Amino acid sequence: MAAFVGRICGSGLLSPKSGATLQKVGKYAMSLRGFVGQKSVQNFSTTRAWTKNQKVATAAGVLVGGAGALLYALEQSVAASGTEVHPPALPWNHKGVLDSLDHASVRRGYEVYKQVCAACHSMRFIAYRNLVGVSHTEAEAKAEAEEIQVRDGPDEAGNYFMRPGKLSDYFPSPYPNEEAARAANNGAYPPDLSYIALARHGGEDYLFALLTGYCDAPAGVVLREGQYYNPYFPGGAISMAQALYNEAAEYSDGTPPTASQLAKDVSTFLVWAAEPYHDERKRMGIKSVGIIMILGALSYYIKRHKWAALKTRKISFHPKSK
């Protein structure tokens, strides 16, 4: 019935031009009801010419839909053809909505970075002052900064000189420039680790899996000189050798430096480096939700207190009796 009405509306049978149209409708209905013949059905035509705008809109829709389907198919094919393994989701201490970073782990992660990772990777967006109140006291952060030598100047004589680091100085880079870094690592450039936890899909899960996922290359995988196999790295071939082993670094608090512990702590440290405001963001979220709940409850109470009488009142008219 719906199709029948749609055909009538689409073919302009309801336009009051002549009575012949109504006769055609009557004949068509009779043919459907009594199967009189095909001649009366042929008198009823459901086709009409498309306008230019309709043709353009239809063509544009087909092109856009086809392009979207093609892009989706290409994305799925590329994702399906990837050789890397997706890292598993790990139960980190800071994953919860109300959970903060483990600052003891952040301190141990800084020690791992200083003893192992700083030999190749830079963190040029992190200054020693950022450690104050997070993993170190001000005196400890100053002592850490004074262990490096910073080129400063010019002095009164116009000469540059080397001085001990200060809290305002950033972590030093192990190489003077990118070319020197590539020359020392067989053409591979060690990335800066300041925002690596946010720059890689999977975040800390990916970092932990990458640091602990080195293994022998499977059959059919050919590695060039200076490359190693890691299934979590895109392509499998990575230029960075396995850096974390048992007792590869020393902890000042006496924590056993196993490979998994080292990877866990340095991953937590890199999460803090990429998002130093992590704890403050969650703290502000808790405060905001609390304030909104209190204001919402007060607003509901005032609404019920002020408007309940107005919304439920009844106005009646009582004429005066003569």
Short mmCIF file of C-alpha atoms in Angstrom, two decimals:
data_model
loop_
_atom_site.label_atom_id
_atom_site.label_comp_id
_atom_site.label_asym_id
_atom_site.label_seq_id
_atom_site.Cartn_x
_atom_site.Cartn_y
_atom_site.Cartn_z
CA MET A 1 0.00 0.00 0.00
CA ALA A 2 2.85 2.35 0.83
CA ALA A 3 4.49 1.67 -2.53
CA PHE A 4 1.19 2.31 -4.31
CA VAL A 5 0.71 5.67 -2.57
CA GLY A 6 4.34 6.60 -3.30
CA ARG A 7 3.89 5.91 -6.98
CA ILE A 8 0.77 8.04 -7.08
CA CYS A 9 2.46 10.97 -5.31
CA GLY A 10 5.61 10.68 -7.41
CA SER A 11 3.86 10.59 -10.74
CA GLY A 12 1.73 13.68 -10.12
CA LEU A 13 -1.61 11.93 -10.19
CA LEU A 14 -2.99 14.15 -7.46
CA SER A 15 -2.54 17.35 -9.44
CA PRO A 16 -5.94 18.79 -10.37
CA LYS A 17 -5.30 19.14 -14.10
CA SER A 18 -7.97 16.97 -15.66
CA GLY A 19 -10.34 14.16 -14.86
CA ALA A 20 -8.39 11.74 -17.05
CA THR A 21 -5.86 11.29 -14.29
CA LEU A 22 -8.50 10.08 -11.89
CA GLN A 23 -9.80 7.71 -14.50
CA LYS A 24 -6.33 6.22 -14.90
CA VAL A 25 -6.10 5.74 -11.16
CA GLY A 26 -9.46 4.02 -11.16
CA LYS A 27 -8.46 1.72 -13.98
CA TYR A 28 -5.18 0.89 -12.22
CA ALA A 29 -7.00 0.05 -9.01
CA MET A 30 -9.44 -2.16 -10.89
CA SER A 31 -6.60 -3.95 -12.61
CA LEU A 32 -4.96 -4.66 -9.26
CA ARG A 33 -8.17 -5.84 -7.74
CA GLY A 34 -9.62 -7.92 -10.56
CA PHE A 35 -6.65 -8.55 -12.84
CA VAL A 36 -8.60 -7.17 -15.79
CA GLY A 37 -5.65 -6.85 -18.14
CA GLN A 38 -2.37 -5.21 -18.87
CA LYS A 39 -3.72 -2.41 -21.07
CA SER A 40 -5.03 -0.35 -18.17
CA VAL A 41 -1.77 -0.82 -16.32
CA GLN A 42 0.22 0.45 -19.27
CA ASN A 43 -1.77 3.69 -19.19
CA PHE A 44 -0.28 4.42 -15.80
CA SER A 45 3.38 5.55 -16.03
CA THR A 46 5.63 5.93 -12.95
CA THR A 47 8.65 7.32 -14.78
CA ARG A 48 9.54 10.98 -14.97
CA ALA A 49 12.61 12.85 -16.18
CA TRP A 50 15.27 13.79 -13.60
CA THR A 51 16.27 17.38 -13.28
CA LYS A 52 19.87 18.47 -13.70
CA ASN A 53 20.29 19.14 -9.97
CA GLN A 54 19.06 15.66 -9.11
CA LYS A 55 21.51 14.08 -11.54
CA VAL A 56 24.42 16.10 -10.11
CA ALA A 57 23.44 15.29 -6.52
CA THR A 58 23.12 11.58 -7.29
CA ALA A 59 26.48 11.48 -9.05
CA ALA A 60 28.14 13.35 -6.20
CA GLY A 61 26.63 10.97 -3.65
CA VAL A 62 27.82 7.94 -5.57
CA LEU A 63 31.34 9.38 -5.86
CA VAL A 64 31.57 10.32 -2.18
CA GLY A 65 30.20 6.97 -1.06
CA GLY A 66 32.54 5.08 -3.35
CA ALA A 67 35.55 7.09 -2.21
CA GLY A 68 34.65 6.49 1.44
CA ALA A 69 34.24 2.77 0.86
CA LEU A 70 37.57 2.64 -0.97
CA LEU A 71 39.39 4.48 1.83
CA TYR A 72 37.87 2.20 4.45
CA ALA A 73 38.86 -0.89 2.46
CA LEU A 74 42.41 0.40 2.03
CA GLU A 75 42.72 1.20 5.73
CA GLN A 76 41.50 -2.23 6.71
CA SER A 77 43.84 -3.93 4.23
CA VAL A 78 46.83 -1.95 5.50
CA ALA A 79 45.94 -2.68 9.12
CA ALA A 80 45.46 -6.35 8.34
CA SER A 81 48.80 -6.55 6.54
CA GLY A 82 50.78 -5.09 9.43
CA THR A 83 53.41 -7.40 10.89
CA GLU A 84 53.64 -5.83 14.34
CA VAL A 85 51.95 -7.30 17.40
CA HIS A 86 49.59 -5.08 19.36
CA PRO A 87 50.69 -4.64 22.98
CA PRO A 88 48.42 -6.03 25.69
CA ALA A 89 46.63 -3.70 28.08
CA LEU A 90 48.46 -3.74 31.42
CA PRO A 91 47.03 -2.80 34.84
CA TRP A 92 48.98 0.41 35.46
CA ASN A 93 48.58 2.16 38.79
CA HIS A 94 47.62 5.45 37.13
CA LYS A 95 45.03 4.10 34.67
CA GLY A 96 42.00 4.70 36.87
CA VAL A 97 39.97 7.90 36.88
CA LEU A 98 40.89 8.56 40.51
CA ASP A 99 44.43 7.13 40.38
CA SER A 100 47.59 9.23 40.33
CA LEU A 101 51.08 8.43 39.13
CA ASP A 102 53.37 6.34 41.31
CA HIS A 103 55.96 8.99 42.14
CA ALA A 104 58.37 6.44 43.57
CA SER A 105 58.23 4.67 40.21
CA VAL A 106 58.77 8.02 38.47
CA ARG A 107 61.94 8.54 40.50
CA ARG A 108 63.20 5.05 39.70
CA GLY A 109 62.30 5.62 36.03
CA TYR A 110 64.44 8.75 35.99
CA GLU A 111 67.34 6.72 37.33
CA VAL A 112 66.83 4.15 34.54
CA TYR A 113 66.74 6.91 31.93
CA LYS A 114 69.86 8.54 33.37
CA GLN A 115 71.88 5.31 33.52
CA VAL A 116 70.65 3.56 30.35
CA CYS A 117 68.50 5.61 27.98
CA ALA A 118 70.36 8.94 28.16
CA ALA A 119 73.29 7.43 26.29
CA CYS A 120 71.29 7.60 23.04
CA HIS A 121 68.00 9.44 23.62
CA SER A 122 67.46 13.07 24.52
CA MET A 123 64.68 14.73 26.52
CA ARG A 124 65.14 18.32 25.44
CA PHE A 125 61.74 19.51 26.68
CA ILE A 126 62.26 18.44 30.32
CA ALA A 127 64.20 20.68 32.71
CA TYR A 128 65.63 19.75 36.08
CA ARG A 129 63.20 22.10 37.78
CA ASN A 130 60.37 19.84 36.61
CA LEU A 131 61.65 17.14 38.97
CA VAL A 132 61.11 19.31 42.05
CA GLY A 133 58.10 18.19 44.04
CA VAL A 134 57.51 15.18 41.77
CA SER A 135 60.38 12.78 42.24
CA HIS A 136 63.11 14.89 43.88
CA THR A 137 63.44 17.62 46.43
CA GLU A 138 64.87 20.97 45.37
CA ALA A 139 68.28 20.11 46.81
CA GLU A 140 68.31 16.74 45.04
CA ALA A 141 67.29 18.31 41.74
CA LYS A 142 70.06 20.91 42.08
CA ALA A 143 72.58 18.14 42.74
CA GLU A 144 71.38 16.31 39.63
CA ALA A 145 71.69 19.46 37.53
CA GLU A 146 75.20 20.21 38.78
CA GLU A 147 76.44 16.87 37.45
CA ILE A 148 76.27 18.16 33.87
CA GLN A 149 78.33 20.83 32.15
CA VAL A 150 76.50 23.49 30.12
CA ARG A 151 78.07 25.76 27.53
CA ASP A 152 77.24 29.35 28.45
CA GLY A 153 78.31 32.84 27.56
CA PRO A 154 79.64 34.98 26.22
CA ASP A 155 81.35 36.50 29.26
CA GLU A 156 82.72 40.04 29.57
CA ALA A 157 85.63 39.10 27.32
CA GLY A 158 83.30 37.65 24.67
CA ASN A 159 84.28 34.05 25.31
CA TYR A 160 82.02 31.05 25.88
CA PHE A 161 82.64 28.89 28.91
CA MET A 162 81.40 25.71 30.57
CA ARG A 163 79.53 25.86 33.85
CA PRO A 164 77.68 23.39 36.12
CA GLY A 165 74.03 22.92 35.35
CA LYS A 166 71.21 24.76 37.09
CA LEU A 167 67.58 23.96 37.74
CA SER A 168 66.58 26.00 34.70
CA ASP A 169 68.72 23.88 32.37
CA TYR A 170 67.16 21.11 30.28
CA PHE A 171 68.33 17.53 30.08
CA PRO A 172 71.44 17.38 27.89
CA SER A 173 71.43 15.73 24.50
CA PRO A 174 73.93 12.88 23.96
CA TYR A 175 74.75 14.14 20.44
CA PRO A 176 75.51 17.64 19.18
CA ASN A 177 73.18 17.30 16.15
CA GLU A 178 71.05 14.83 14.21
CA GLU A 179 73.81 13.91 11.76
CA ALA A 180 76.11 12.87 14.59
CA ALA A 181 73.31 10.79 16.11
CA ARG A 182 72.70 8.98 12.83
CA ALA A 183 76.40 8.39 12.30
CA ALA A 184 76.67 6.75 15.72
CA ASN A 185 73.62 4.50 15.22
CA ASN A 186 74.06 3.07 11.70
CA GLY A 187 71.88 5.75 10.12
CA ALA A 188 69.02 5.46 12.63
CA TYR A 189 68.01 8.55 14.57
CA PRO A 190 67.12 7.90 18.23
CA PRO A 191 63.88 9.81 18.87
CA ASP A 192 63.48 12.35 21.64
CA LEU A 193 61.66 10.79 24.59
CA SER A 194 59.96 13.89 25.99
CA TYR A 195 56.55 13.06 24.46
CA ILE A 196 57.14 9.50 23.30
CA ALA A 197 54.37 8.13 25.54
CA LEU A 198 51.80 10.26 23.71
CA ALA A 199 53.40 9.94 20.27
CA ARG A 200 53.08 6.14 20.07
CA HIS A 201 49.84 4.20 19.77
CA GLY A 202 49.36 2.26 22.97
CA GLY A 203 51.29 4.67 25.19
CA GLU A 204 52.97 3.02 28.14
CA ASP A 205 51.68 -0.41 27.09
CA TYR A 206 53.61 -0.08 23.84
CA LEU A 207 56.75 1.16 25.60
CA PHE A 208 56.77 -1.70 28.09
CA ALA A 209 56.08 -4.29 25.40
CA LEU A 210 58.80 -2.85 23.16
CA LEU A 211 61.43 -2.79 25.89
CA THR A 212 60.72 -6.38 26.97
CA GLY A 213 59.69 -7.91 23.63
CA TYR A 214 63.03 -8.66 21.94
CA CYS A 215 63.31 -12.17 20.57
CA ASP A 216 64.88 -14.16 17.74
CA ALA A 217 63.63 -13.37 14.25
CA PRO A 218 61.25 -15.99 12.82
CA ALA A 219 61.99 -17.90 9.65
CA GLY A 220 61.76 -15.76 6.54
CA VAL A 221 62.59 -12.46 8.24
CA VAL A 222 65.91 -11.06 7.07
CA LEU A 223 67.60 -8.48 9.27
CA ARG A 224 70.32 -6.17 8.05
CA GLU A 225 73.51 -5.51 9.95
CA GLY A 226 72.82 -3.58 13.14
CA GLN A 227 69.13 -4.51 13.27
CA TYR A 228 67.25 -6.58 15.84
CA TYR A 229 63.85 -8.22 15.85
CA ASN A 230 61.03 -6.94 18.00
CA PRO A 231 57.47 -8.01 17.12
CA TYR A 232 55.97 -4.89 18.69
CA PHE A 233 57.92 -2.54 16.43
CA PRO A 234 56.32 -1.76 13.03
CA GLY A 235 58.02 -4.01 10.52
CA GLY A 236 59.74 -6.04 13.22
CA ALA A 237 63.25 -4.77 12.41
CA ILE A 238 64.50 -2.20 14.92
CA SER A 239 67.91 -0.54 15.10
CA MET A 240 67.88 -0.21 18.88
CA ALA A 241 69.41 -3.17 20.65
CA GLN A 242 67.84 -4.57 23.79
CA ALA A 243 68.86 -2.15 26.52
CA LEU A 244 67.17 -3.50 29.64
CA TYR A 245 68.42 -6.64 31.28
CA ASN A 246 68.41 -7.81 34.85
CA GLU A 247 70.60 -5.44 36.89
CA ALA A 248 71.17 -3.14 33.91
CA ALA A 249 70.72 -0.20 36.31
CA GLU A 250 70.86 0.41 40.03
CA TYR A 251 68.08 1.79 42.20
CA SER A 252 68.85 4.07 45.10
CA ASP A 253 65.94 2.67 47.15
CA GLY A 254 67.09 -0.95 46.91
CA THR A 255 64.34 -2.20 44.59
CA PRO A 256 65.44 -5.36 42.72
CA PRO A 257 66.40 -4.14 39.22
CA THR A 258 64.81 -6.86 37.11
CA ALA A 259 64.21 -6.24 33.41
CA SER A 260 60.45 -5.98 33.84
CA GLN A 261 60.84 -3.63 36.81
CA LEU A 262 63.19 -1.39 34.85
CA ALA A 263 60.79 -1.30 31.89
CA LYS A 264 57.82 -0.56 34.13
CA ASP A 265 59.56 2.31 35.94
CA VAL A 266 60.98 3.99 32.84
CA SER A 267 57.59 3.72 31.12
CA THR A 268 55.94 5.43 34.10
CA PHE A 269 58.61 8.13 34.02
CA LEU A 270 57.98 8.73 30.31
CA VAL A 271 54.24 9.01 30.97
CA TRP A 272 54.94 11.73 33.52
CA ALA A 273 57.36 13.47 31.15
CA ALA A 274 54.75 13.53 28.37
CA GLU A 275 51.99 14.71 30.71
CA PRO A 276 53.43 16.44 33.81
CA TYR A 277 49.96 17.77 34.68
CA HIS A 278 48.49 14.23 34.87
CA ASP A 279 47.74 14.32 38.59
CA GLU A 280 46.62 17.95 38.54
CA ARG A 281 44.22 17.22 35.69
CA LYS A 282 42.53 14.42 37.60
CA ARG A 283 42.46 16.50 40.78
CA MET A 284 40.73 19.35 38.98
CA GLY A 285 38.30 16.87 37.42
CA ILE A 286 37.30 15.56 40.84
CA LYS A 287 36.79 19.10 42.12
CA SER A 288 34.77 20.10 39.08
CA VAL A 289 32.48 17.08 39.32
CA GLY A 290 31.93 17.71 43.03
CA ILE A 291 31.08 21.37 42.50
CA ILE A 292 28.72 20.54 39.63
CA MET A 293 26.90 17.95 41.76
CA ILE A 294 26.47 20.41 44.64
CA LEU A 295 25.26 23.20 42.38
CA GLY A 296 22.95 20.80 40.57
CA ALA A 297 21.38 19.66 43.85
CA LEU A 298 20.90 23.27 44.98
CA SER A 299 19.38 24.24 41.64
CA TYR A 300 16.94 21.33 41.79
CA TYR A 301 15.94 22.22 45.35
CA ILE A 302 15.37 25.89 44.47
CA LYS A 303 13.40 24.92 41.40
CA ARG A 304 11.15 22.63 43.41
CA HIS A 305 10.83 25.15 46.24
CA LYS A 306 10.01 28.17 44.08
CA TRP A 307 8.14 26.73 41.12
CA ALA A 308 6.26 23.77 42.55
CA ALA A 309 3.47 26.00 43.85
CA LEU A 310 3.24 27.88 40.55
CA LYS A 311 3.21 24.78 38.38
CA THR A 312 0.57 22.96 40.44
CA ARG A 313 -1.81 25.83 41.09
CA LYS A 314 -5.29 25.78 39.62
CA ILE A 315 -7.00 28.91 38.37
CA SER A 316 -10.81 28.85 38.45
CA PHE A 317 -13.43 31.42 37.61
CA HIS A 318 -16.38 31.92 39.90
CA PRO A 319 -18.95 34.36 38.45
CA LYS A 320 -20.85 36.47 40.87
CA SER A 321 -24.38 35.36 41.34
CA LYS A 322 -27.03 37.93 40.53
#
